[in-house]
CSV table of C-alpha atoms in Angstrom, one decimal:
chain,number,residue,atom,x,y,z
A,1,MET,CA,-74.4,-63.8,60.6
A,2,SER,CA,-75.7,-60.7,58.7
A,3,GLU,CA,-73.4,-59.3,56.0
A,4,ARG,CA,-71.7,-55.9,56.9
A,5,ARG,CA,-73.4,-52.7,55.6
A,6,TYR,CA,-71.1,-49.7,55.0
A,7,SER,CA,-72.3,-46.2,56.1
A,8,GLU,CA,-72.5,-43.3,53.6
A,9,ASP,CA,-69.1,-42.0,54.8
A,10,GLU,CA,-67.5,-45.4,54.3
A,11,VAL,CA,-69.1,-45.6,50.8
A,12,ALA,CA,-67.6,-42.4,49.7
A,13,ALA,CA,-64.1,-43.4,51.1
A,14,ILE,CA,-64.2,-46.8,49.5
A,15,PHE,CA,-65.0,-45.4,46.0
A,16,GLU,CA,-62.4,-42.6,46.5
A,17,ARG,CA,-59.6,-45.2,47.2
A,18,ALA,CA,-60.8,-47.5,44.5
A,19,THR,CA,-60.6,-45.1,41.6
A,20,GLU,CA,-57.1,-43.8,42.8
A,21,GLU,CA,-56.7,-41.6,39.9
A,22,GLN,CA,-59.4,-39.2,41.2
A,23,HIS,CA,-58.8,-36.9,44.1
A,24,ARG,CA,-62.5,-37.4,45.2
A,25,HIS,CA,-65.1,-39.5,43.7
A,26,ALA,CA,-68.8,-38.3,44.0
A,27,VAL,CA,-70.9,-41.2,45.1
A,28,ARG,CA,-74.6,-40.9,45.8
A,29,PRO,CA,-75.4,-43.9,48.0
A,30,SER,CA,-78.8,-45.1,48.8
A,31,SER,CA,-80.8,-43.0,51.3
A,32,SER,CA,-81.3,-46.1,53.4
A,33,THR,CA,-80.0,-45.5,56.9
A,34,GLU,CA,-78.7,-49.2,57.0
A,35,GLY,CA,-76.0,-48.4,54.4
A,36,LEU,CA,-74.9,-50.6,51.6
A,37,THR,CA,-73.4,-54.1,51.5
A,38,LEU,CA,-70.2,-55.1,49.7
A,39,LYS,CA,-72.1,-56.7,46.9
A,40,GLU,CA,-74.2,-53.5,46.4
A,41,LEU,CA,-70.9,-51.5,46.4
A,42,GLN,CA,-69.5,-53.9,43.7
A,43,GLU,CA,-72.6,-53.4,41.6
A,44,ILE,CA,-72.3,-49.5,41.8
A,45,GLY,CA,-68.7,-49.9,40.8
A,46,ARG,CA,-69.5,-52.0,37.8
A,47,ASP,CA,-71.9,-49.1,36.7
A,48,VAL,CA,-69.0,-46.6,36.8
A,49,GLY,CA,-66.3,-49.0,35.5
A,50,ILE,CA,-64.5,-50.0,38.7
A,51,SER,CA,-63.7,-53.7,39.1
A,52,PRO,CA,-65.2,-55.7,42.0
A,53,GLU,CA,-61.5,-56.5,43.1
A,54,LEU,CA,-60.8,-52.9,43.5
A,55,VAL,CA,-63.9,-52.2,45.5
A,56,THR,CA,-63.2,-55.1,47.7
A,57,SER,CA,-59.7,-54.0,48.3
A,58,ALA,CA,-60.7,-50.5,49.1
A,59,ALA,CA,-63.4,-51.7,51.6
A,60,ARG,CA,-60.8,-53.9,53.3
A,61,SER,CA,-58.5,-50.9,53.6
A,62,LEU,CA,-61.1,-49.2,55.9
A,63,GLU,CA,-60.6,-51.9,58.4
A,64,VAL,CA,-56.8,-51.6,59.2
A,65,GLY,CA,-57.4,-51.4,62.9
A,66,ALA,CA,-56.7,-48.6,65.2
A,67,PRO,CA,-53.8,-46.6,66.4
A,68,SER,CA,-52.6,-47.1,70.1
A,69,PRO,CA,-52.6,-44.1,72.3
A,70,ARG,CA,-49.4,-42.1,71.6
A,71,ARG,CA,-46.9,-41.9,74.3
A,72,THR,CA,-46.1,-38.2,75.0
A,73,LEU,CA,-43.7,-36.3,77.1
A,74,LEU,CA,-44.3,-32.6,77.8
A,75,GLY,CA,-47.0,-32.8,75.1
A,76,LEU,CA,-44.7,-34.1,72.4
A,77,PRO,CA,-45.2,-37.6,70.8
A,78,ILE,CA,-42.2,-39.9,71.5
A,79,GLY,CA,-44.1,-43.2,70.9
A,80,VAL,CA,-46.6,-44.5,68.4
A,81,GLY,CA,-48.3,-47.9,67.9
A,82,HIS,CA,-50.9,-49.6,65.8
A,83,ALA,CA,-52.8,-52.9,66.2
A,84,VAL,CA,-55.0,-54.8,63.7
A,85,GLU,CA,-57.1,-58.1,64.1
A,86,LEU,CA,-56.6,-60.6,61.3
A,87,GLU,CA,-59.3,-63.0,60.3
A,88,ARG,CA,-57.1,-65.9,60.0
A,89,THR,CA,-53.6,-67.1,60.8
A,90,LEU,CA,-51.0,-66.0,58.2
A,91,THR,CA,-48.9,-68.7,56.8
A,92,ASP,CA,-45.1,-68.7,57.1
A,93,ALA,CA,-44.8,-67.6,53.5
A,94,GLU,CA,-47.2,-64.7,54.0
A,95,TRP,CA,-45.4,-63.7,57.2
A,96,HIS,CA,-42.1,-63.6,55.3
A,97,GLN,CA,-43.8,-61.5,52.5
A,98,LEU,CA,-45.0,-59.2,55.2
A,99,VAL,CA,-41.3,-59.0,56.7
A,100,VAL,CA,-40.1,-57.9,53.2
A,101,GLU,CA,-42.8,-55.2,53.1
A,102,MET,CA,-41.8,-54.1,56.6
A,103,ARG,CA,-38.0,-53.8,55.6
A,104,GLU,CA,-38.9,-51.7,52.6
A,105,THR,CA,-41.3,-49.4,54.3
A,106,PHE,CA,-39.2,-48.8,57.3
A,107,ASP,CA,-36.0,-49.0,55.4
A,108,ALA,CA,-34.5,-51.3,58.0
A,109,ARG,CA,-33.4,-54.9,57.9
A,110,GLY,CA,-34.5,-55.8,61.5
A,111,ARG,CA,-34.4,-59.0,63.3
A,112,LEU,CA,-36.7,-62.0,63.1
A,113,LYS,CA,-37.6,-64.1,66.1
A,114,ASP,CA,-40.0,-67.1,66.5
A,115,GLU,CA,-41.5,-68.5,69.7
A,116,GLY,CA,-44.1,-71.1,68.9
A,117,ALA,CA,-47.2,-69.2,67.7
A,118,PHE,CA,-45.6,-65.9,68.3
A,119,LYS,CA,-43.5,-64.1,65.6
A,120,GLN,CA,-41.5,-61.0,66.0
A,121,TRP,CA,-39.7,-58.5,63.8
A,122,THR,CA,-37.6,-55.8,65.6
A,123,ASN,CA,-35.2,-53.0,64.7
A,124,GLY,CA,-34.0,-51.1,67.7
A,125,ASN,CA,-37.1,-49.6,69.3
A,126,LEU,CA,-39.4,-50.6,66.4
A,127,GLU,CA,-41.3,-53.8,67.2
A,128,VAL,CA,-43.8,-55.8,65.2
A,129,LEU,CA,-45.5,-58.7,67.0
A,130,LEU,CA,-47.7,-61.4,65.3
A,131,GLU,CA,-49.7,-63.1,67.9
A,132,PRO,CA,-52.6,-65.7,68.0
A,133,THR,CA,-56.1,-64.9,69.0
A,134,ALA,CA,-59.3,-66.9,69.2
A,135,THR,CA,-60.3,-66.3,65.7
A,136,GLY,CA,-57.0,-65.6,63.9
A,137,GLN,CA,-54.1,-63.4,64.8
A,138,ARG,CA,-53.3,-59.9,65.9
A,139,LEU,CA,-50.6,-57.8,64.4
A,140,ARG,CA,-49.3,-55.1,66.9
A,141,MET,CA,-46.7,-52.6,66.0
A,142,ARG,CA,-45.0,-50.0,68.3
A,143,THR,CA,-42.0,-47.8,68.3
A,144,LEU,CA,-40.4,-45.3,70.7
A,145,LYS,CA,-38.1,-42.3,69.8
A,146,GLY,CA,-35.4,-43.3,72.3
A,147,SER,CA,-33.2,-40.1,71.9
A,148,ALA,CA,-36.2,-37.8,72.3
A,149,THR,CA,-36.5,-38.4,76.0
A,150,GLY,CA,-33.0,-37.1,76.8
A,151,GLN,CA,-33.5,-34.1,74.6
A,152,ILE,CA,-36.8,-33.1,76.1
A,153,VAL,CA,-35.9,-33.8,79.7
A,154,GLY,CA,-32.5,-32.2,79.3
A,155,GLY,CA,-33.6,-29.2,77.4
A,156,GLY,CA,-36.6,-28.6,79.7
A,157,ALA,CA,-34.4,-29.0,82.9
A,158,LEU,CA,-31.8,-26.5,81.7
A,159,LEU,CA,-34.6,-24.0,80.8
A,160,GLY,CA,-36.2,-24.4,84.1
A,161,PHE,CA,-32.9,-24.0,85.8
A,162,SER,CA,-32.0,-20.9,83.8
A,163,ALA,CA,-35.5,-19.4,84.9
A,164,PHE,CA,-34.5,-20.1,88.6
A,165,ILE,CA,-31.2,-18.5,88.1
A,166,LEU,CA,-32.7,-15.5,86.4
A,167,VAL,CA,-34.9,-14.9,89.4
A,168,GLU,CA,-32.1,-15.2,91.8
A,169,MET,CA,-29.8,-12.8,89.7
A,170,LEU,CA,-32.6,-10.2,89.6
A,171,ALA,CA,-33.0,-10.6,93.4
A,172,THR,CA,-29.4,-10.2,94.1
A,173,GLY,CA,-28.5,-7.7,91.5
A,174,THR,CA,-26.0,-9.9,89.8
A,175,LEU,CA,-27.6,-10.2,86.3
A,176,ALA,CA,-25.0,-8.0,84.6
A,177,ASP,CA,-22.2,-10.1,86.0
A,178,ARG,CA,-23.5,-13.4,85.2
A,179,PHE,CA,-25.6,-12.6,82.1
A,180,VAL,CA,-23.2,-14.5,79.7
A,181,GLY,CA,-23.3,-17.7,81.8
A,182,LEU,CA,-27.2,-17.5,81.8
A,183,VAL,CA,-27.3,-17.1,78.0
A,184,THR,CA,-25.1,-20.1,77.6
A,185,ILE,CA,-27.5,-22.2,79.6
A,186,VAL,CA,-30.5,-21.1,77.7
A,187,ALA,CA,-28.9,-21.7,74.5
A,188,ILE,CA,-27.9,-25.3,75.4
A,189,GLY,CA,-31.5,-25.9,76.7
A,190,LEU,CA,-33.0,-24.6,73.5
A,191,GLY,CA,-30.4,-26.5,71.5
A,192,LEU,CA,-31.7,-29.7,73.0
A,193,LEU,CA,-35.4,-28.9,73.1
A,194,VAL,CA,-36.1,-27.0,69.8
A,195,PRO,CA,-35.1,-29.9,67.5
A,196,ALA,CA,-37.3,-32.3,69.4
A,197,VAL,CA,-40.3,-29.8,69.0
A,198,VAL,CA,-39.7,-29.4,65.4
A,199,GLN,CA,-38.9,-33.0,64.4
A,200,LEU,CA,-41.2,-35.3,66.7
A,201,PRO,CA,-44.6,-34.4,65.3
A,202,GLY,CA,-43.4,-35.2,61.8
A,203,TRP,CA,-41.6,-38.3,62.8
A,204,ALA,CA,-44.8,-39.8,64.7
A,205,SER,CA,-47.0,-39.0,61.8
A,206,ARG,CA,-44.6,-40.8,59.4
A,207,ARG,CA,-44.4,-43.8,61.5
A,208,GLN,CA,-48.1,-43.9,61.9
A,209,ARG,CA,-48.8,-43.8,58.2
A,210,GLN,CA,-46.1,-46.6,57.7
A,211,MET,CA,-47.8,-48.8,60.3
A,212,GLU,CA,-51.2,-48.3,58.8
A,213,GLN,CA,-49.6,-49.5,55.4
A,214,ILE,CA,-48.3,-52.5,56.9
A,215,ALA,CA,-51.6,-53.2,58.7
A,216,GLN,CA,-53.5,-52.8,55.4
A,217,ARG,CA,-51.3,-55.2,53.7
A,218,ALA,CA,-51.7,-57.8,56.3
A,219,MET,CA,-55.5,-57.4,56.2
A,220,LEU,CA,-55.4,-58.0,52.4
A,221,MET,CA,-53.3,-61.1,53.0
A,222,ALA,CA,-55.7,-62.5,55.6
A,223,SER,CA,-58.8,-61.8,53.5
A,224,SER,CA,-57.4,-63.9,50.5
A,225,ASP,CA,-56.7,-67.5,50.0
A,226,PRO,CA,-53.6,-68.7,52.1
A,227,ILE,CA,-50.3,-68.7,50.3
A,228,GLU,CA,-48.1,-71.7,51.1
A,229,SER,CA,-44.3,-72.0,50.6
A,230,PRO,CA,-43.3,-73.8,47.4
A,231,ASP,CA,-41.9,-76.8,49.4
A,232,SER,CA,-44.8,-77.0,51.8
A,233,GLY,CA,-46.7,-79.5,49.8
């Protein structure tokens, strides 16, 4: 099996992440269209004072899986997810370490559940599942903003109803008499819909970043030697 070669874009990303203290790191990779191997990247890293371990860690961080398609309602994100393939099965000790990371990252205690080879951590609508694959494990994360559905549907329905009422008022000439009631309906609809419009994009982006952080941590665990519990021997 041939060793992976990194493209020019990946080379730049790896060294940018490995140095950390620099906002961007100017790297001039080989002009070869085949890219560079990890060993070649490590050699370049040594030349500029970056340890091979940092280069390896940064390279692994590029392989954190892919976000699942976002669930949307009226164009607004109400659910996000992320999945990553792990090259080996995590030990119980590593899974427990990952749970600690999740509790800190999501600021939630959550609940643990094991069903044979399947492990699960949940907190409300937030779910993290560790499941077996042919070559290792898959870490799947997903969450849903439960309250958003009611806000969007309720707010949109009230605004749609108010538009219908406005047309009816204009047709019957009763706008002046019923104007206050119409304004009240519009205000309630906006009161439900506007917070969702303002808050949901930021919530979705934050959750996506958190999931990517957990995925990266799991990838680094799976790429290292297994950690066993102290009493496992």
